[in-house]
Short mmCIF file of C-alpha atoms and ligand atoms in Angstrom, two decimals:
data_model
loop_
_atom_site.label_atom_id
_atom_site.label_comp_id
_atom_site.label_asym_id
_atom_site.label_seq_id
_atom_site.Cartn_x
_atom_site.Cartn_y
_atom_site.Cartn_z
CA UNK A 8 -1.81 -10.47 27.70
CA UNK A 9 -3.43 -13.13 29.82
CA UNK A 10 -3.66 -12.70 33.53
CA UNK A 11 -5.16 -15.09 36.02
CA UNK A 12 -8.66 -14.02 36.97
CA UNK A 13 -9.04 -12.93 40.57
CA UNK A 14 -10.69 -15.65 42.70
CA UNK A 15 -13.80 -13.52 43.02
CA UNK A 16 -14.01 -12.79 39.28
CA UNK A 17 -17.60 -12.86 38.05
CA UNK A 18 -18.43 -15.88 35.92
CA UNK A 19 -21.11 -14.23 33.77
CA UNK A 20 -20.19 -15.08 30.18
CA UNK A 21 -19.02 -12.09 28.18
CA UNK A 22 -20.18 -12.09 24.55
CA UNK A 23 -17.42 -12.13 21.94
CA UNK A 24 -16.58 -8.62 20.84
CA UNK A 25 -17.64 -7.32 17.46
CA UNK A 26 -14.90 -6.91 14.89
CA UNK A 27 -15.36 -3.13 14.81
CA UNK A 28 -14.34 -3.18 18.46
CA UNK A 29 -11.48 -5.62 17.90
CA UNK A 30 -10.08 -3.27 15.23
CA UNK A 31 -9.82 -0.58 17.88
CA UNK A 32 -8.90 -2.61 20.94
CA UNK A 33 -6.51 -5.35 19.76
CA UNK A 34 -2.72 -5.06 19.68
CA UNK A 35 -2.45 -2.46 22.45
CA UNK A 36 0.39 -2.27 24.96
CA UNK A 37 -0.33 -3.41 28.49
CA UNK A 38 -2.19 -0.81 30.53
CA UNK A 39 0.47 0.56 32.81
CA UNK A 40 0.37 4.05 34.25
CA UNK A 41 2.12 6.48 31.92
CA UNK A 42 2.58 3.89 29.19
CA UNK A 43 1.42 5.10 25.78
CA UNK A 44 -2.00 3.91 24.58
CA UNK A 45 -0.52 3.02 21.21
CA UNK A 46 2.40 0.76 20.48
CA UNK A 47 5.15 3.21 19.52
CA UNK A 48 7.23 3.01 16.36
CA UNK A 49 10.32 1.05 17.29
CA UNK A 50 13.21 1.87 15.01
CA UNK A 51 15.71 -0.92 15.62
CA UNK A 52 17.90 -3.07 13.43
CA UNK A 53 19.34 -4.82 16.45
CA UNK A 54 18.31 -5.49 20.03
CA UNK A 55 20.30 -5.83 23.20
CA UNK A 56 20.92 -9.50 24.03
CA UNK A 57 22.68 -11.59 26.67
CA UNK A 58 25.13 -14.41 26.14
CA UNK A 59 22.98 -16.83 28.12
CA UNK A 60 19.69 -16.19 26.25
CA UNK A 61 21.00 -17.89 23.10
CA UNK A 62 18.66 -17.47 20.13
CA UNK A 63 15.70 -16.34 22.21
CA UNK A 64 14.13 -12.90 21.93
CA UNK A 65 14.02 -10.60 18.93
CA UNK A 66 17.77 -10.36 18.46
CA UNK A 67 17.85 -8.74 15.05
CA UNK A 68 15.45 -6.50 13.14
CA UNK A 69 14.85 -8.99 10.33
CA UNK A 70 13.37 -11.50 12.76
CA UNK A 71 10.99 -9.27 14.69
CA UNK A 72 9.89 -5.83 15.75
CA UNK A 73 7.43 -4.75 18.47
CA UNK A 74 5.54 -2.48 16.05
CA UNK A 75 4.90 -5.27 13.57
CA UNK A 76 3.97 -7.57 16.39
CA UNK A 77 1.23 -5.16 17.49
CA UNK A 78 -0.04 -4.99 13.91
CA UNK A 79 0.10 -8.78 13.58
CA UNK A 80 -1.82 -9.24 16.81
CA UNK A 81 -4.54 -6.94 15.46
CA UNK A 82 -4.84 -8.45 11.97
CA UNK A 83 -4.74 -11.93 13.53
CA UNK A 84 -7.55 -11.04 15.93
CA UNK A 85 -9.65 -9.65 13.07
CA UNK A 86 -9.25 -12.70 10.82
CA UNK A 87 -9.37 -15.23 13.66
CA UNK A 88 -5.83 -16.60 13.29
CA UNK A 89 -2.17 -15.69 13.53
CA UNK A 90 -0.83 -13.02 11.22
CA UNK A 91 2.57 -12.40 9.70
CA UNK A 92 3.25 -9.08 8.03
CA UNK A 93 5.42 -8.48 4.97
CA UNK A 94 6.90 -5.56 3.07
CA UNK A 95 3.99 -5.67 0.58
CA UNK A 96 1.06 -7.79 -0.49
CA UNK A 97 3.22 -9.24 -3.27
CA UNK A 98 5.94 -10.19 -0.78
CA UNK A 99 3.27 -12.05 1.20
CA UNK A 100 2.05 -13.75 -1.98
CA UNK A 101 5.57 -14.77 -3.00
CA UNK A 102 6.14 -16.26 0.45
CA UNK A 103 3.16 -18.59 -0.08
CA UNK A 104 4.31 -19.56 -3.58
CA UNK A 105 7.75 -20.25 -2.11
CA UNK A 106 6.25 -23.09 -0.07
CA UNK A 107 5.57 -24.97 -3.32
CA UNK A 108 8.17 -26.68 -5.47
CA UNK A 109 8.53 -27.64 -9.13
CA UNK A 110 5.55 -29.27 -10.80
CA UNK A 111 2.93 -27.63 -8.55
CA UNK A 112 -0.62 -27.62 -9.88
CA UNK A 113 -2.21 -24.27 -9.03
CA UNK A 114 -5.78 -23.10 -9.44
CA UNK A 115 -6.22 -19.36 -9.69
CA UNK A 116 -8.98 -16.94 -10.70
CA UNK A 117 -9.45 -16.11 -14.37
CA UNK A 118 -9.61 -12.50 -13.19
CA UNK A 119 -6.83 -12.35 -10.66
CA UNK A 120 -4.66 -9.64 -9.19
CA UNK A 121 -2.17 -9.09 -12.03
CA UNK A 122 0.95 -9.36 -9.86
CA UNK A 123 -0.11 -12.75 -8.50
CA UNK A 124 -0.99 -13.98 -11.99
CA UNK A 125 2.44 -12.83 -13.25
CA UNK A 126 4.23 -14.55 -10.36
CA UNK A 127 2.35 -17.76 -11.12
CA UNK A 128 3.21 -17.46 -14.84
CA UNK A 129 6.90 -17.14 -13.93
CA UNK A 130 6.72 -20.39 -12.01
CA UNK A 131 4.89 -22.10 -14.83
CA UNK A 132 7.75 -21.15 -17.12
CA UNK A 133 10.61 -21.74 -14.73
CA UNK A 134 9.42 -24.61 -12.54
CA UNK A 135 6.91 -26.40 -14.73
CA UNK A 136 3.84 -25.37 -12.75
CA UNK A 137 0.43 -26.17 -14.20
CA UNK A 138 -1.98 -23.25 -13.93
CA UNK A 139 -5.73 -23.72 -14.06
CA UNK A 140 -7.59 -20.41 -14.36
CA UNK A 141 -11.24 -20.53 -13.33
CA UNK A 142 -14.25 -18.30 -12.87
CA UNK A 143 -14.42 -18.20 -9.06
CA UNK A 144 -18.17 -17.57 -9.16
CA UNK A 145 -18.67 -20.99 -10.78
CA UNK A 146 -18.39 -23.30 -7.77
CA UNK A 147 -18.58 -26.50 -9.84
CA UNK A 148 -15.78 -25.25 -12.13
CA UNK A 149 -13.56 -24.39 -9.15
CA UNK A 150 -14.15 -27.83 -7.63
CA UNK A 151 -13.38 -29.56 -10.94
CA UNK A 152 -10.18 -27.54 -11.38
CA UNK A 153 -9.14 -28.25 -7.79
CA UNK A 154 -9.17 -31.99 -8.39
CA UNK A 155 -5.54 -33.07 -7.99
CA UNK A 156 -4.32 -29.50 -7.39
CA UNK A 157 -1.68 -28.63 -4.79
CA UNK A 158 -2.61 -24.99 -4.38
CA UNK A 159 -6.00 -23.33 -4.77
CA UNK A 160 -5.75 -19.55 -4.83
CA UNK A 161 -8.96 -17.57 -4.72
CA UNK A 162 -9.87 -13.93 -4.73
CA UNK A 163 -13.37 -12.68 -3.96
CA UNK A 164 -14.70 -10.31 -5.08
CA UNK A 165 -12.32 -10.46 -8.03
CA UNK A 166 -10.35 -7.66 -9.59
CA UNK A 167 -11.75 -5.95 -11.64
CA UNK A 168 -14.84 -7.96 -12.66
CA UNK A 169 -16.25 -8.23 -9.12
CA UNK A 170 -17.16 -11.91 -9.40
CA UNK A 171 -18.11 -13.38 -6.02
CA UNK A 172 -17.03 -16.86 -4.92
CA UNK A 173 -19.13 -18.99 -2.59
CA UNK A 174 -16.33 -19.28 -0.04
CA UNK A 175 -18.28 -21.28 2.59
CA UNK A 176 -19.20 -23.93 -0.01
CA UNK A 177 -15.69 -24.05 -1.48
CA UNK A 178 -14.02 -24.22 1.92
CA UNK A 179 -16.30 -27.03 3.04
CA UNK A 180 -15.75 -29.05 -0.14
CA UNK A 181 -12.01 -28.50 -0.49
CA UNK A 182 -10.65 -28.39 3.04
CA UNK A 183 -7.76 -30.80 3.47
CA UNK A 184 -7.34 -31.48 -0.27
CA UNK A 185 -4.81 -28.79 -1.23
CA UNK A 186 -3.38 -25.61 0.27
CA UNK A 187 -6.31 -23.19 0.12
CA UNK A 188 -5.56 -19.48 -0.06
CA UNK A 189 -7.94 -16.53 -0.20
CA UNK A 190 -6.78 -13.06 -1.13
CA UNK A 191 -9.12 -11.11 1.13
CA UNK A 192 -7.88 -7.66 0.15
CA UNK A 193 -11.14 -6.48 -1.43
CA UNK A 194 -13.46 -7.70 1.33
CA UNK A 195 -11.33 -7.06 4.45
CA UNK A 196 -11.87 -9.17 7.58
CA UNK A 197 -14.91 -7.05 8.39
CA UNK A 198 -16.85 -8.45 5.42
CA UNK A 199 -15.63 -12.07 5.28
CA UNK A 200 -13.31 -14.36 7.24
CA UNK A 201 -12.16 -17.28 5.08
CA UNK A 202 -10.30 -19.13 7.87
CA UNK A 203 -13.68 -19.83 9.46
CA UNK A 204 -14.70 -21.69 6.28
CA UNK A 205 -11.69 -24.00 6.29
CA UNK A 206 -9.23 -22.02 4.17
CA UNK A 207 -5.56 -22.37 5.16
CA UNK A 208 -4.15 -18.94 4.46
CA UNK A 209 -5.67 -15.48 4.08
CA UNK A 210 -3.68 -12.85 2.23
CA UNK A 211 -3.98 -9.09 2.47
CA UNK A 212 -2.47 -6.28 0.59
CA UNK A 213 -2.64 -4.13 3.73
CA UNK A 214 -1.61 -1.33 1.39
CA UNK A 215 -5.28 -1.05 0.48
CA UNK A 216 -8.18 -0.99 2.97
CA UNK A 217 -6.32 -1.94 6.14
CA UNK A 218 -3.81 0.92 5.98
CA UNK A 219 -6.41 2.88 4.05
CA UNK A 220 -4.71 6.20 3.35
CA UNK A 221 -2.64 5.53 0.22
CA UNK A 222 0.60 6.15 2.07
CA UNK A 223 2.11 2.77 2.93
CA UNK A 224 2.94 -0.56 1.25
CA UNK A 225 2.39 -3.59 3.41
CA UNK A 226 1.20 -7.20 3.21
CA UNK A 227 -0.06 -9.85 5.58
CA UNK A 228 -0.76 -13.56 5.75
CA UNK A 229 -3.07 -15.04 8.36
CA UNK A 230 -3.12 -18.73 9.30
CA UNK A 231 -5.20 -20.75 11.72
CA UNK A 232 -3.53 -20.63 15.13
CA UNK A 233 -3.21 -24.43 15.10
CA UNK A 234 -0.97 -24.42 12.01
CA UNK A 235 2.29 -23.59 13.78
CA UNK A 236 4.28 -25.60 11.25
CA UNK A 237 3.34 -23.51 8.21
CA UNK A 238 3.68 -20.33 10.25
CA UNK A 239 7.25 -21.28 11.16
CA UNK A 240 8.06 -22.03 7.51
CA UNK A 241 6.67 -18.65 6.46
CA UNK A 242 8.64 -16.84 9.17
CA UNK A 243 11.70 -18.55 7.70
CA UNK A 244 10.84 -17.43 4.16
CA UNK A 245 10.28 -13.87 5.33
CA UNK A 246 13.52 -13.76 7.26
CA UNK A 247 15.64 -15.30 4.48
CA UNK A 248 14.09 -13.20 1.72
CA UNK A 249 14.26 -10.08 3.86
CA UNK A 250 10.70 -9.15 2.86
CA UNK A 251 9.98 -7.68 6.28
CA UNK A 252 7.66 -4.71 6.81
CA UNK A 253 9.08 -1.31 7.54
CA UNK A 254 8.43 -0.18 11.10
CA UNK A 255 6.87 3.11 10.05
CA UNK A 256 4.61 1.32 7.56
CA UNK A 257 3.51 -1.10 10.26
CA UNK A 258 2.66 1.82 12.50
CA UNK A 259 0.67 3.54 9.75
CA UNK A 260 -1.23 0.36 8.95
CA UNK A 261 -2.13 -0.21 12.58
CA UNK A 262 -3.26 3.38 12.89
CA UNK A 263 -5.31 2.86 9.74
CA UNK A 264 -6.99 -0.27 11.08
CA UNK A 265 -8.27 1.66 14.10
CA UNK A 266 -10.70 3.47 11.78
CA UNK A 267 -11.33 0.63 9.31
CA UNK A 268 -14.91 0.02 10.43
CA UNK A 269 -16.04 3.62 10.09
CA UNK A 270 -14.19 4.12 6.82
CA UNK A 271 -15.68 0.99 5.33
CA UNK A 272 -19.17 1.84 6.54
CA UNK A 273 -19.03 5.21 4.82
CA UNK A 274 -17.39 3.82 1.68
CA UNK A 275 -20.04 1.13 1.33
CA UNK A 276 -22.82 3.60 1.93
CA UNK A 277 -21.42 5.80 -0.83
CA UNK A 278 -20.81 2.83 -3.15
CA UNK A 279 -24.39 1.58 -2.80
CA UNK A 280 -25.82 4.96 -3.78
CA UNK A 281 -23.36 5.53 -6.62
CA UNK A 282 -23.84 2.03 -8.09
CA UNK A 283 -27.61 2.64 -8.38
CA UNK A 284 -27.15 6.02 -10.02
CA UNK A 285 -24.42 4.79 -12.37
CA UNK A 286 -26.68 1.97 -13.50
CA UNK A 287 -29.33 4.50 -14.51
CA UNK A 288 -26.97 6.76 -16.50
CA UNK A 289 -27.27 6.51 -20.32
CA UNK A 290 -23.47 6.51 -20.83
CA UNK A 291 -23.10 3.39 -18.69
CA UNK A 292 -23.58 0.02 -20.41
CA UNK A 293 -23.18 -2.14 -17.33
CA UNK A 294 -22.31 -1.87 -13.66
CA UNK A 295 -20.67 -4.63 -11.65
CA UNK A 296 -21.29 -4.20 -7.94
CA UNK A 297 -22.34 -7.16 -5.78
CA UNK A 298 -24.70 -4.92 -3.82
CA UNK A 299 -26.99 -4.34 -6.82
CA UNK A 300 -29.83 -6.87 -6.74
CA UNK A 301 -29.41 -7.43 -10.51
CA UNK A 302 -25.69 -8.19 -10.19
CA UNK A 303 -24.67 -11.82 -10.85
CA UNK A 304 -22.75 -11.81 -7.54
CA UNK A 305 -25.61 -10.42 -5.44
CA UNK A 306 -27.13 -13.65 -4.12
CA UNK A 307 -23.80 -15.16 -3.09
CA UNK A 308 -22.52 -11.92 -1.59
CA UNK A 309 -25.77 -11.35 0.32
CA UNK A 310 -25.63 -14.88 1.71
CA UNK A 311 -21.92 -15.04 2.57
CA UNK A 312 -20.59 -11.52 3.17
CA UNK A 313 -21.29 -8.92 5.84
CA UNK A 314 -21.35 -6.13 3.27
CA UNK A 315 -20.77 -5.48 -0.42
CA UNK A 316 -17.57 -3.48 -0.29
CA UNK A 317 -16.68 -0.24 -2.01
CA UNK A 318 -15.36 -1.23 -5.42
CA UNK A 319 -17.53 -0.75 -8.47
CA UNK A 320 -16.75 -1.51 -12.10
CA UNK A 321 -18.62 0.34 -14.84
CA UNK A 322 -18.53 -0.43 -18.52
CA UNK A 323 -18.65 2.41 -21.03
CA UNK A 324 -18.89 2.13 -24.81
CA UNK A 325 -15.19 1.70 -25.56
CA UNK A 326 -11.67 2.67 -24.50
CA UNK A 327 -11.88 6.22 -25.88
CA UNK A 328 -15.16 6.90 -24.08
CA UNK A 329 -13.76 5.49 -20.83
CA UNK A 330 -10.59 7.57 -21.17
CA UNK A 331 -12.64 10.71 -21.78
CA UNK A 332 -14.77 9.90 -18.74
CA UNK A 333 -11.82 9.45 -16.35
CA UNK A 334 -10.18 12.59 -17.75
CA UNK A 335 -13.41 14.49 -17.14
CA UNK A 336 -13.45 14.01 -13.36
CA UNK A 337 -11.81 16.44 -10.97
CA UNK A 338 -12.59 15.18 -7.46
CA UNK A 339 -12.02 11.52 -8.35
CA UNK A 340 -8.32 10.83 -8.73
CA UNK A 341 -7.06 8.95 -11.76
CA UNK A 342 -4.90 6.34 -10.04
CA UNK A 343 -4.41 2.63 -9.64
CA UNK A 344 -4.68 1.03 -6.21
CA UNK A 345 -7.82 1.13 -4.09
CA UNK A 346 -9.20 1.15 -0.59
CA UNK A 347 -7.96 4.61 0.39
CA UNK A 348 -10.10 7.36 1.88
CA UNK A 349 -9.81 9.16 -1.48
CA UNK A 350 -12.07 8.11 -4.34
CA UNK A 351 -10.06 6.95 -7.34
CA UNK A 352 -10.71 5.39 -10.72
CA UNK A 353 -8.89 3.87 -13.67
CA UNK A 354 -9.55 2.14 -16.95
CA UNK A 355 -8.25 -1.35 -16.37
CA UNK A 356 -7.30 -2.37 -19.89
CA UNK A 357 -4.62 0.31 -19.87
CA UNK A 358 -2.57 -2.44 -18.16
CA UNK A 359 -1.02 -4.77 -20.76
CA UNK A 360 -1.51 -7.80 -18.47
CA UNK A 361 -5.26 -7.26 -18.13
CA UNK A 362 -7.18 -10.00 -19.91
CA UNK A 363 -9.28 -9.50 -23.06
CA UNK A 364 -12.29 -10.76 -21.06
CA UNK A 365 -12.19 -7.40 -19.26
CA UNK A 366 -14.00 -4.95 -21.57
CA UNK A 367 -11.87 -2.14 -23.07
CA UNK A 368 -14.31 0.41 -21.71
CA UNK A 369 -14.31 -0.92 -18.13
CA UNK A 370 -13.46 1.58 -15.40
CA UNK A 371 -12.91 0.44 -11.82
CA UNK A 372 -13.95 2.87 -9.13
CA UNK A 373 -12.65 2.75 -5.58
CA UNK A 374 -15.19 4.72 -3.59
CA UNK A 375 -13.81 6.81 -0.75
CA UNK A 376 -15.27 8.61 2.24
CA UNK A 377 -16.05 12.01 0.67
CA UNK A 378 -19.63 13.30 0.65
CA UNK A 379 -21.57 11.12 -1.75
CA UNK A 380 -23.27 14.05 -3.47
CA UNK A 381 -19.92 15.60 -4.37
CA UNK A 382 -18.73 12.25 -5.70
CA UNK A 383 -21.89 11.90 -7.80
CA UNK A 384 -21.80 15.46 -9.11
CA UNK A 385 -18.27 14.86 -10.38
CA UNK A 386 -19.11 11.49 -11.96
CA UNK A 387 -22.35 12.74 -13.50
CA UNK A 388 -20.83 15.71 -15.27
CA UNK A 389 -18.01 13.52 -16.63
CA UNK A 390 -20.57 10.92 -17.82
CA UNK A 391 -22.91 13.55 -19.31
CA UNK A 392 -19.98 14.76 -21.41
CA UNK A 393 -19.43 11.32 -23.02
CA UNK A 394 -23.01 10.22 -23.73
C1 PLP B 404 -2.70 -4.58 -4.40
C2 PLP B 404 -3.09 -5.99 -4.34
C3 PLP B 404 -2.14 -7.01 -4.13
C4 PLP B 404 -0.66 -6.73 -4.03
O1 PLP B 404 -0.35 -5.97 -2.91
P1 PLP B 404 0.86 -4.89 -2.82
O2 PLP B 404 0.73 -4.39 -1.44
O3 PLP B 404 0.60 -3.87 -3.88
O4 PLP B 404 2.11 -5.64 -3.08
C5 PLP B 404 -2.60 -8.31 -4.05
N1 PLP B 404 -3.91 -8.60 -4.19
C6 PLP B 404 -4.85 -7.66 -4.41
C7 PLP B 404 -6.27 -8.05 -4.54
C8 PLP B 404 -4.46 -6.33 -4.48
O5 PLP B 404 -5.41 -5.39 -4.71
#
């Protein structure tokens, strides 16, 4: 939506807009009288063409849709690159893996999103990939593992141990050596923007914070605008695999992003208060939240992120205690997933793929936007019952 400035346009420099504003203002239709403010949901498998326009235009629903394009413009503006959306975060992840052939050497977090770890394991088995799992908080270990690697895949903070990677240092040291990917699902573009540090691809499970209401599955990749070549390859992968977003999901995610800044602000506010109180409760052995000054991730998070996020992990005595605790809550929902307006929690080791380095009694909390005192009252009574 560029238009030539009028000859008399003022030349006073306008400061770049804050991301909270971008989340609201980007990806809107042109302002025309009686046009809707929001990009409508376009249900279309096929578009009207013309014999003389050849392959130009949208053509068919698997190659493009105005509703996804509005969402992509918005996510791209937030991350500072060009976005492509997918049917889920895993579809986006698979599209990146698809760029790499047999024999790929891949670095990935010791504590990694389980679906990504499983997809990497499949390639190790099928295509002879070498996987190097590292603690992302240990910069020297990541750099050592990245030596000779083709693909470096990072997550920060990690799931569910909340380790924090020094992304600016890693980006500066590794740029140009391998394909560098950051799964930015936990932090969102409001808290960190890896492309600015030299990373090549940012991944989002937009299912989580971006859509934010636990009602849509959606994924996104964001690339630097200059990397048209990789973008074109990824468009090809998406089109041939058919892993395109649903139109309704794209609409819901874009609607969700409009309120991302206020949701996140409230969630973080709640998380900060709850993390402190959880730490002081006798049933809790340890709390992992990068916003606690005693947390191992605090210094890095404080130096590199614009906030500490809204995920907290707490360790209770053992699996039985943790199960009794999650069963004892009534406002908090026992559920996997995260980043919704509703507070939810789960014991992570209930998942067979979760590593033994995650304590049996570890419960991950996704803090929502409810009143913090109600959230605490519910947690406290459930904790009191298991001391
Ligand atoms: C949920 C999640 C994914 C996968 O996204 P889906 O939308 O569920 O396919 C990837 N990475 C992280 C960190 C996630 O939390």
